[in-house]
Tab-separated table of C-alpha atoms and ligand atoms in Angstrom:
chain	number	residue	atom	x	y	z
A	998	MET	CA	63.203	121.534	107.442
A	999	ASP	CA	61.198	120.572	104.999
A	1000	ARG	CA	62.608	116.920	103.824
A	1001	GLU	CA	60.180	116.497	100.863
A	1002	ILE	CA	59.613	119.496	98.402
A	1003	ILE	CA	57.772	119.621	95.347
A	1004	VAL	CA	58.896	122.390	92.636
A	1005	GLU	CA	56.074	123.528	89.616
A	1006	ALA	CA	57.923	124.190	86.326
A	1007	PRO	CA	56.752	126.101	83.588
A	1008	ALA	CA	56.752	125.459	80.395
A	1009	LYS	CA	57.692	128.856	78.502
A	1010	VAL	CA	56.471	129.827	74.569
A	1011	ASN	CA	58.035	132.034	72.248
A	1012	LEU	CA	55.964	134.902	71.303
A	1013	THR	CA	58.400	136.824	69.364
A	1014	LEU	CA	61.534	135.962	68.079
A	1015	ASP	CA	63.950	138.054	65.666
A	1016	ILE	CA	67.759	137.160	65.054
A	1017	LEU	CA	69.544	140.293	64.543
A	1018	GLY	CA	72.647	138.869	62.971
A	1019	LYS	CA	75.806	136.984	63.661
A	1020	ARG	CA	78.369	138.581	66.590
A	1021	PRO	CA	81.582	138.225	66.380
A	1022	ASP	CA	81.696	135.591	68.964
A	1023	GLY	CA	79.653	133.636	66.381
A	1024	TYR	CA	76.566	133.326	68.654
A	1025	HIS	CA	73.328	134.995	66.898
A	1026	GLU	CA	72.195	138.150	68.472
A	1027	LEU	CA	68.490	137.498	69.429
A	1028	GLU	CA	65.542	140.011	70.359
A	1029	THR	CA	62.632	137.423	72.180
A	1030	VAL	CA	59.961	137.747	73.946
A	1031	MET	CA	59.409	134.280	76.485
A	1032	HIS	CA	56.343	133.770	78.051
A	1033	GLN	CA	55.431	131.243	81.291
A	1034	ILE	CA	52.609	128.489	80.473
A	1035	THR	CA	50.250	126.606	82.386
A	1036	LEU	CA	51.914	123.211	81.301
A	1037	THR	CA	53.889	122.053	84.455
A	1038	ASP	CA	56.549	119.537	85.029
A	1039	ARG	CA	56.785	118.595	89.280
A	1040	VAL	CA	60.273	117.884	90.394
A	1041	HIS	CA	60.219	116.233	93.606
A	1042	LEU	CA	63.106	116.426	95.402
A	1043	PHE	CA	63.941	114.930	98.986
A	1044	SER	CA	66.791	114.578	100.970
A	1045	ASN	CA	68.967	111.667	100.991
A	1046	GLN	CA	72.500	110.383	102.141
A	1047	HIS	CA	73.808	108.726	99.222
A	1048	GLY	CA	74.965	111.888	96.422
A	1049	ILE	CA	73.037	112.596	93.660
A	1050	ILE	CA	69.753	110.732	92.246
A	1051	LEU	CA	67.514	111.241	89.463
A	1052	ASP	CA	64.515	109.037	88.802
A	1053	THR	CA	61.890	110.090	85.975
A	1054	ASN	CA	58.330	109.060	84.393
A	1055	SER	CA	59.302	109.892	81.227
A	1056	SER	CA	61.623	107.787	79.069
A	1057	ASP	CA	62.559	111.045	76.456
A	1058	ILE	CA	65.137	112.047	78.897
A	1059	PRO	CA	68.452	111.357	80.568
A	1060	ARG	CA	69.149	109.671	83.986
A	1061	ASP	CA	72.192	111.148	84.191
A	1062	GLN	CA	74.645	113.964	84.262
A	1063	ASN	CA	73.267	114.574	80.253
A	1064	ASN	CA	70.104	115.300	82.324
A	1065	LEU	CA	70.439	119.431	82.755
A	1066	ALA	CA	68.228	118.811	86.122
A	1067	TYR	CA	71.461	116.819	86.968
A	1068	ARG	CA	73.523	118.824	86.367
A	1069	ALA	CA	71.645	121.686	88.513
A	1070	ALA	CA	72.257	119.681	91.781
A	1071	GLU	CA	75.576	118.571	90.661
A	1072	LEU	CA	76.540	122.839	90.825
A	1073	ALA	CA	74.340	123.748	93.432
A	1074	MET	CA	75.278	121.161	95.932
A	1075	GLY	CA	79.091	121.134	94.733
A	1076	LYS	CA	79.281	125.239	95.702
A	1077	TYR	CA	77.035	125.696	98.418
A	1078	GLY	CA	76.742	122.008	99.633
A	1079	ARG	CA	77.657	120.729	103.167
A	1080	GLY	CA	78.122	116.670	102.010
A	1081	GLU	CA	74.577	115.937	101.945
A	1082	GLY	CA	72.598	114.215	99.190
A	1083	ILE	CA	69.487	114.647	97.110
A	1084	SER	CA	66.824	112.622	95.755
A	1085	ILE	CA	65.299	114.208	92.127
A	1086	PHE	CA	62.324	112.621	90.703
A	1087	ILE	CA	61.088	114.307	87.690
A	1088	GLU	CA	57.030	113.680	86.411
A	1089	LYS	CA	57.112	115.023	83.130
A	1090	ASN	CA	54.569	116.748	81.640
A	1091	ILE	CA	56.643	119.158	78.522
A	1092	PRO	CA	57.251	117.519	75.711
A	1093	VAL	CA	60.940	117.179	75.063
A	1094	GLY	CA	62.990	118.095	71.913
A	1095	ALA	CA	60.163	120.414	71.227
A	1096	GLY	CA	60.843	124.696	71.617
A	1097	LEU	CA	59.428	124.608	75.391
A	1098	ALA	CA	61.969	124.870	77.977
A	1099	GLY	CA	60.999	121.587	79.289
A	1100	GLY	CA	65.231	120.787	80.267
A	1101	SER	CA	65.792	124.560	81.223
A	1102	THR	CA	62.948	124.660	83.710
A	1103	ASP	CA	63.398	121.639	85.721
A	1104	ALA	CA	67.271	122.839	85.808
A	1105	ALA	CA	65.878	126.206	87.335
A	1106	ALA	CA	62.987	124.133	89.571
A	1107	VAL	CA	66.524	122.161	91.041
A	1108	LEU	CA	67.991	125.464	91.834
A	1109	LEU	CA	65.364	127.767	93.892
A	1110	GLY	CA	64.051	123.870	95.000
A	1111	LEU	CA	67.755	123.363	96.836
A	1112	ASP	CA	67.961	126.692	98.004
A	1113	HIS	CA	64.707	126.356	100.052
A	1114	LEU	CA	65.318	122.311	101.075
A	1115	MET	CA	68.890	123.452	102.006
A	1116	ASP	CA	67.760	126.877	103.743
A	1117	TRP	CA	70.622	128.443	101.848
A	1118	HIS	CA	69.284	131.876	101.309
A	1119	LEU	CA	70.858	132.422	98.371
A	1120	SER	CA	70.791	135.881	96.537
A	1121	ARG	CA	68.580	136.208	93.710
A	1122	GLU	CA	71.852	137.219	91.470
A	1123	SER	CA	73.952	134.243	93.286
A	1124	LEU	CA	71.258	131.684	91.864
A	1125	LEU	CA	70.820	133.597	88.334
A	1126	GLU	CA	74.171	133.135	87.939
A	1127	MET	CA	74.324	129.129	88.562
A	1128	GLY	CA	70.891	129.094	86.001
A	1129	ALA	CA	73.328	130.912	83.524
A	1130	ALA	CA	76.170	128.516	83.841
A	1131	LEU	CA	73.690	125.685	82.966
A	1132	GLY	CA	71.734	127.024	79.814
A	1133	SER	CA	70.565	130.432	78.132
A	1134	ASP	CA	66.549	129.661	79.331
A	1135	VAL	CA	67.269	129.364	82.648
A	1136	PRO	CA	67.794	132.159	84.198
A	1137	PHE	CA	64.399	132.961	82.638
A	1138	CYS	CA	62.556	130.386	83.926
A	1139	MET	CA	63.459	131.348	87.524
A	1140	LEU	CA	62.564	134.857	86.293
A	1141	GLY	CA	59.518	134.243	88.958
A	1142	MET	CA	61.184	133.808	92.281
A	1143	PRO	CA	61.199	132.899	95.007
A	1144	LEU	CA	59.195	130.374	95.341
A	1145	GLN	CA	55.781	131.145	96.668
A	1146	LYS	CA	53.769	127.634	98.627
A	1147	LYS	CA	51.179	126.280	96.484
A	1148	ALA	CA	50.042	123.782	99.499
A	1149	ASP	CA	51.378	121.830	102.009
A	1150	ASN	CA	55.228	120.643	100.375
A	1151	CYS	CA	54.172	121.891	96.727
A	1152	PHE	CA	55.571	125.445	95.910
A	1153	ALA	CA	56.050	127.462	92.202
A	1154	VAL	CA	57.746	130.722	90.809
A	1155	ALA	CA	55.489	133.482	89.514
A	1156	GLY	CA	54.551	133.105	85.952
A	1157	ALA	CA	56.765	135.510	84.136
A	1158	THR	CA	57.636	137.482	80.537
A	1159	ALA	CA	60.530	139.001	79.123
A	1160	LEU	CA	62.647	140.358	76.745
A	1161	ALA	CA	65.755	138.418	76.284
A	1162	GLN	CA	68.936	140.206	73.914
A	1163	GLY	CA	72.360	139.188	72.933
A	1164	ARG	CA	72.911	135.788	73.288
A	1165	GLY	CA	69.487	135.457	75.584
A	1166	GLU	CA	71.130	137.262	78.790
A	1167	ILE	CA	70.001	140.399	79.077
A	1168	MET	CA	66.780	140.034	80.466
A	1169	SER	CA	64.300	142.492	80.598
A	1170	PRO	CA	60.735	141.483	82.430
A	1171	LEU	CA	57.527	142.535	81.184
A	1172	PRO	CA	54.507	143.905	82.901
A	1173	LYS	CA	52.168	140.620	84.063
A	1174	GLN	CA	49.478	140.078	81.225
A	1175	ILE	CA	47.424	137.080	81.087
A	1176	ILE	CA	46.475	134.561	77.758
A	1177	ARG	CA	43.381	132.648	78.679
A	1178	HIS	CA	43.199	130.005	76.004
A	1179	ILE	CA	46.012	128.965	74.199
A	1180	VAL	CA	46.474	125.810	72.255
A	1181	LEU	CA	49.929	124.043	71.602
A	1182	VAL	CA	50.895	121.009	69.370
A	1183	LYS	CA	53.595	118.886	69.747
A	1184	PRO	CA	53.778	117.034	66.618
A	1185	PRO	CA	55.535	113.916	67.002
A	1186	PHE	CA	59.189	114.534	65.865
A	1187	GLN	CA	61.602	116.419	67.567
A	1188	MET	CA	63.478	119.235	66.349
A	1189	SER	CA	67.189	120.493	67.724
A	1190	THR	CA	68.291	123.982	68.768
A	1191	ALA	CA	71.672	123.620	67.744
A	1192	GLU	CA	71.025	122.692	64.318
A	1193	VAL	CA	67.859	125.185	63.362
A	1194	TYR	CA	69.944	128.031	64.926
A	1195	ARG	CA	73.255	126.480	62.378
A	1196	ALA	CA	70.992	126.317	59.246
A	1197	PHE	CA	69.587	129.577	59.930
A	1198	ARG	CA	70.029	132.401	56.813
A	1199	LEU	CA	69.519	136.102	57.724
A	1200	GLU	CA	68.957	136.289	53.770
A	1201	GLY	CA	65.884	133.782	53.915
A	1202	VAL	CA	63.690	135.789	56.351
A	1203	LEU	CA	60.738	137.652	54.555
A	1204	GLU	CA	59.361	138.764	58.071
A	1205	HIS	CA	60.545	139.854	60.979
A	1206	PRO	CA	58.824	140.946	64.521
A	1207	ASP	CA	58.090	144.448	64.782
A	1208	THR	CA	59.588	144.079	68.231
A	1209	GLY	CA	59.027	148.045	69.343
A	1210	VAL	CA	55.680	147.580	68.096
A	1211	PHE	CA	54.806	143.961	69.963
A	1212	LEU	CA	55.947	145.510	73.238
A	1213	GLU	CA	53.883	148.512	73.004
A	1214	THR	CA	51.060	145.943	72.226
A	1215	TRP	CA	51.789	143.428	75.291
A	1216	ALA	CA	51.748	146.752	77.878
A	1217	GLY	CA	47.452	147.020	75.879
A	1218	GLY	CA	47.348	143.875	77.096
A	1219	ASP	CA	44.470	143.178	74.365
A	1220	ASN	CA	45.030	138.977	73.476
A	1221	SER	CA	43.845	138.895	69.763
A	1222	ASP	CA	46.139	142.333	69.045
A	1223	ILE	CA	49.567	140.795	71.379
A	1224	ALA	CA	48.096	137.122	68.396
A	1225	ARG	CA	48.513	139.206	65.639
A	1226	ARG	CA	52.130	140.160	66.369
A	1227	MET	CA	53.797	136.965	66.798
A	1228	VAL	CA	56.251	136.484	64.233
A	1229	ASN	CA	59.537	133.731	65.029
A	1230	VAL	CA	61.823	134.522	62.652
A	1231	LEU	CA	63.173	130.247	62.690
A	1232	GLU	CA	60.408	129.615	61.279
A	1233	THR	CA	62.252	129.861	58.118
A	1234	VAL	CA	64.461	127.054	58.752
A	1235	SER	CA	62.086	124.407	60.822
A	1236	VAL	CA	59.131	124.765	58.193
A	1237	ALA	CA	61.497	124.466	55.242
A	1238	GLN	CA	62.272	120.980	57.021
A	1239	LYS	CA	59.700	120.148	58.044
A	1240	PRO	CA	56.396	121.182	56.057
A	1241	GLU	CA	53.928	119.695	58.977
A	1242	ILE	CA	55.008	122.444	61.343
A	1243	GLY	CA	53.594	125.041	58.445
A	1244	GLN	CA	50.925	123.144	57.918
A	1245	LEU	CA	49.838	122.970	61.432
A	1246	LYS	CA	49.941	126.395	61.725
A	1247	GLN	CA	47.017	127.483	59.337
A	1248	ARG	CA	45.402	124.194	60.413
A	1249	LEU	CA	45.444	126.205	63.989
A	1250	VAL	CA	44.004	129.418	62.065
A	1251	GLN	CA	40.967	127.375	60.252
A	1252	LEU	CA	40.078	126.744	63.545
A	1253	GLY	CA	39.412	129.449	64.463
A	1254	ALA	CA	42.746	131.027	66.465
A	1255	VAL	CA	43.584	134.171	65.823
A	1256	GLN	CA	46.898	133.761	64.814
A	1257	ALA	CA	49.858	130.833	65.196
A	1258	LEU	CA	52.833	130.811	65.705
A	1259	MET	CA	56.010	127.758	66.738
A	1260	SER	CA	57.993	128.589	69.705
A	1261	GLY	CA	61.454	128.528	70.054
A	1262	SER	CA	63.317	126.238	67.191
A	1263	GLY	CA	60.114	124.104	67.145
A	1264	PRO	CA	59.043	121.779	66.536
A	1265	SER	CA	55.774	122.875	69.062
A	1266	VAL	CA	53.286	124.952	67.595
A	1267	PHE	CA	50.761	127.180	69.447
A	1268	GLY	CA	47.555	128.891	68.650
A	1269	ILE	CA	46.065	132.447	69.905
A	1270	PHE	CA	42.507	131.907	70.435
A	1271	GLU	CA	39.638	134.563	72.053
A	1272	THR	CA	37.297	132.072	73.367
A	1273	GLU	CA	37.553	128.986	75.389
A	1274	ASP	CA	34.694	127.120	73.489
A	1275	SER	CA	36.377	127.513	69.970
A	1276	ALA	CA	39.999	126.246	71.350
A	1277	GLN	CA	37.840	123.699	72.862
A	1278	ALA	CA	37.011	122.953	69.893
A	1279	ALA	CA	40.367	123.140	68.575
A	1280	VAL	CA	41.744	120.717	71.159
A	1281	SER	CA	39.326	118.376	70.416
A	1282	ALA	CA	39.433	118.058	66.476
A	1283	LEU	CA	43.800	118.233	66.885
A	1284	LYS	CA	43.281	115.361	68.885
A	1285	LYS	CA	42.241	112.853	66.254
A	1286	ASP	CA	45.700	113.841	65.085
A	1287	TYR	CA	47.853	114.144	67.394
A	1288	ARG	CA	48.834	112.753	70.803
A	1289	GLU	CA	50.229	115.918	72.142
A	1290	VAL	CA	47.586	117.944	72.615
A	1291	PHE	CA	46.738	120.933	75.306
A	1292	LEU	CA	44.946	124.252	76.060
A	1293	VAL	CA	46.507	125.841	78.233
A	1294	SER	CA	46.914	129.525	79.936
A	1295	SER	CA	49.348	131.673	81.100
A	1296	TYR	CA	51.077	130.553	84.082
B	2491	ATP	P1	64.608	125.039	74.385
B	2491	ATP	O1	63.695	125.313	74.188
B	2491	ATP	O2	65.170	125.543	76.157
B	2491	ATP	O3	65.531	124.974	73.220
B	2491	ATP	P2	63.663	122.468	73.954
B	2491	ATP	O4	62.281	122.659	74.680
B	2491	ATP	O5	63.974	122.458	72.687
B	2491	ATP	O6	64.569	123.984	74.956
B	2491	ATP	P3	64.357	120.566	76.090
B	2491	ATP	O7	63.167	120.171	75.945
B	2491	ATP	O8	65.307	121.261	77.378
B	2491	ATP	O9	64.626	121.133	74.844
B	2491	ATP	O10	65.213	119.124	75.640
B	2491	ATP	C1	66.725	119.114	74.818
B	2491	ATP	C2	67.232	117.931	75.354
B	2491	ATP	O11	67.750	118.552	76.321
B	2491	ATP	C3	66.926	116.649	74.639
B	2491	ATP	O12	67.651	115.906	73.632
B	2491	ATP	C4	66.935	115.976	76.231
B	2491	ATP	O13	67.377	114.532	76.490
B	2491	ATP	C5	68.003	116.833	76.922
B	2491	ATP	N1	67.734	117.082	78.378
B	2491	ATP	C6	68.297	117.155	79.321
B	2491	ATP	N2	67.697	117.116	80.647
B	2491	ATP	C7	66.678	117.108	80.441
B	2491	ATP	C8	65.363	117.431	81.062
B	2491	ATP	N3	65.128	117.958	82.669
B	2491	ATP	N4	64.129	117.678	80.313
B	2491	ATP	C9	64.240	117.711	79.262
B	2491	ATP	N5	64.714	117.483	78.266
B	2491	ATP	C10	66.471	117.425	78.713
């Protein structure tokens, strides 16, 4: 049995995000395409004899039960552990509160990593059930299981794309496609997902994504066609609250992106480019004004 492993935890962007209405249970009826990208945290897991200990190189996330990765360990060790302890170290690269599912992917990495480290051999269903109990984006972050070995003690899921519906819990995996040149920018502020959803008004939406057409376009795989079909209805809230998000979208298009979109509830914005050179040039230009600029592709 390995005593220490590292699990790579990829961020996601939403390529479309639609809200169809409010459900009787108060949740929004969602339809969104989520896609994992090569911006990753690295979650280190070591067995210990002293319970759950979490540390990180980031000053932006908690080290206690408020960290979703801690809660993932607590849930899994409580259910399947035999009194062992676990130390978690999160090497944080994914911006926090950014619409990139940073917390969810760390939690997913802990669940999959513990299953491997502790030799539990849990079923896909048991793992997904724990993920769903932790947060609605966690099961998506686990879709690419089982973990594959990347290097000596380093493991990773396969990159996933999925259509999520309902409250986000009904998931249909989509075929593998590679988006080659994505420029991702995180403006210097965070957005609260809960507050953005609270402020959302269906009447305020001028354009909904055509998810059916997007799925056909996705199957074709052409990066520019895919880019042109991207729409996120939450921009109606986030851009009104933070006009900089709208300006950043325009800037990416001026810099050559086929199209730019806000991810999730924001504030991260990404643009899809046709060539490596144009994407590189955009990164250089944006780095003059923003600290968190990333050139990524499909995971
Ligand atoms: P989503 O796209 O799923 O809405 P997000 O990218 O907007 O997520 P996160 O980065 O997951 O948001 O962070 C949201 C909140 O969760 C932050 O306030 C952060 O302090 C808290 N949090 C708890 N654990 C973590 C973690 N491991 N990584 C990041 N944030 C965490």
